Coordinates of C-alpha atoms in Angstrom, one line a residue:
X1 CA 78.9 182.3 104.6
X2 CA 82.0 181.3 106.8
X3 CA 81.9 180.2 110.3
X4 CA 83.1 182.9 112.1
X5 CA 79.8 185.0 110.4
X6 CA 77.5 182.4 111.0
X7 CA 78.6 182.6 114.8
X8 CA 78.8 186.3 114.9
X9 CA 74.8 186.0 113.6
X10 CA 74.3 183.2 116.2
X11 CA 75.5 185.5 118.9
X12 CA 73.4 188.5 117.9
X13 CA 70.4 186.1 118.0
X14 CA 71.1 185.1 121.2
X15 CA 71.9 188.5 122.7
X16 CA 68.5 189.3 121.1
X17 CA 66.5 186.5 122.8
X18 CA 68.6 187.7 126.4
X19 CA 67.3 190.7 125.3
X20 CA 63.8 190.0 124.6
X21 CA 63.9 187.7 128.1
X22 CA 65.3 191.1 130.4
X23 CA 62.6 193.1 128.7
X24 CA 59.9 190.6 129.3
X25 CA 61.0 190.3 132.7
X26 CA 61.4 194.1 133.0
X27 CA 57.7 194.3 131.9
X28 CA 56.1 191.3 134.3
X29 CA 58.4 193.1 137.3
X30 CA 56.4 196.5 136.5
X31 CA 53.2 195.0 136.0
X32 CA 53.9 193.5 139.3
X33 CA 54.8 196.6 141.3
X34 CA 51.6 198.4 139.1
X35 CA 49.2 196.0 140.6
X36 CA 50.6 196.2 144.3
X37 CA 50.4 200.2 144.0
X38 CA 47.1 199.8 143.0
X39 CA 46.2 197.5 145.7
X40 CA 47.5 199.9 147.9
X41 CA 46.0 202.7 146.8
X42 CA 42.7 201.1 146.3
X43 CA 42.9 200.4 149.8
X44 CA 43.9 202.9 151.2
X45 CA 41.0 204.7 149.3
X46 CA 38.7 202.5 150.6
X47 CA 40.1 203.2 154.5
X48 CA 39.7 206.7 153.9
X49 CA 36.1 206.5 152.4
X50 CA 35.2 204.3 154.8
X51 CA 36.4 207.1 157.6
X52 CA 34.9 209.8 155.7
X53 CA 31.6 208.1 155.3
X54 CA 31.7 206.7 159.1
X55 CA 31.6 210.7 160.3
X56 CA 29.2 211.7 157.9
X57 CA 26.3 208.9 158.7
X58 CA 27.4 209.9 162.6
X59 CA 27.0 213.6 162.0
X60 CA 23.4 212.5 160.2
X61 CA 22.3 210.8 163.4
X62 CA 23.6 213.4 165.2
X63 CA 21.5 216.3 163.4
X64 CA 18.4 214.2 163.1
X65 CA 18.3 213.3 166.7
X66 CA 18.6 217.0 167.4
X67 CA 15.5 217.5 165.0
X68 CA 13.5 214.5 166.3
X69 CA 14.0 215.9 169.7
X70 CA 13.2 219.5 168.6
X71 CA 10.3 218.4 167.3
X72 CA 8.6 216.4 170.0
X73 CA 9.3 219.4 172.2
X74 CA 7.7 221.9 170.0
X75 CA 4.7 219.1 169.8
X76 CA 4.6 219.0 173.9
X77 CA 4.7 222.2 174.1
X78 CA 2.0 222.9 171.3
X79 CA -0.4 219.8 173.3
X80 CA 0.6 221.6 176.7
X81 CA -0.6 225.3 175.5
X82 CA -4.0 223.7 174.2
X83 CA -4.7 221.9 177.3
X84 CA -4.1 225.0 179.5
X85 CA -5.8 226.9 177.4
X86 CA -9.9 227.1 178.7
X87 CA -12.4 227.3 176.8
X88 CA -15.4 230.5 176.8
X89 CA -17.9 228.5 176.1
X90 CA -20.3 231.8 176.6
X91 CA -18.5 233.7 174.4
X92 CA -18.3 231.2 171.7
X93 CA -22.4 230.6 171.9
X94 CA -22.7 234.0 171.7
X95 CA -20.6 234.0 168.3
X96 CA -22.8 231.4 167.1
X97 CA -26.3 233.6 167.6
X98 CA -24.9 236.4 165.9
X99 CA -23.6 235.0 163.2
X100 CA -26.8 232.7 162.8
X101 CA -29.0 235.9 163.3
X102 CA -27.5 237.6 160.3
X103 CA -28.3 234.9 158.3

């Protein structure tokens, strides 16, 4: 093999191994922007979820407020109507014999 081969194979082995270095470089570079993307996405994910999730547990607290208040007014007013309401006594003993008379 003459020289002038042996330097033309030298060359193409060193424009290979520039090669091999842009593509490895190429490859770390995208990796690199990959994982910032992510990062970014992944938080703005998180920001969003964390919105989303913020007006839902308020909503909740909202609604079951409303019922918890709903409810100890229906239970005032239930307590209120059987303390106003009086009691026949007479009528009620009356019940009482003749139901105990068929018997």
């Amino acid at each position: 093999m003459s020289e002038s081969e042996i330097n033309v194979i030298n060359h193409l082995l060193d424009v290979e191994k520039r090669a091999s270095l842009l593509t490895s470089d190429a490859q770390a570079e995208a990796d690199k922007r990959i994982a910032a993307y992510r990062a970014e996405a992944e938080n703005d994910y998180k920001k969003q979820h964390d919105e989303i999730l913020a007006k839902f547990e308020s909503d909740y607290k909202a609604q079951t407020k409303a019922i918890d208040e709903k409810h100890a007014e229906t239970i005032a007013a239930y307590r209120s109507e059987i303390q106003n309401t009086t009691q026949d006594t007479g009528a009620f003993y009356k019940l009482l014999d003749t139901l105990l008379a068929a018997n």
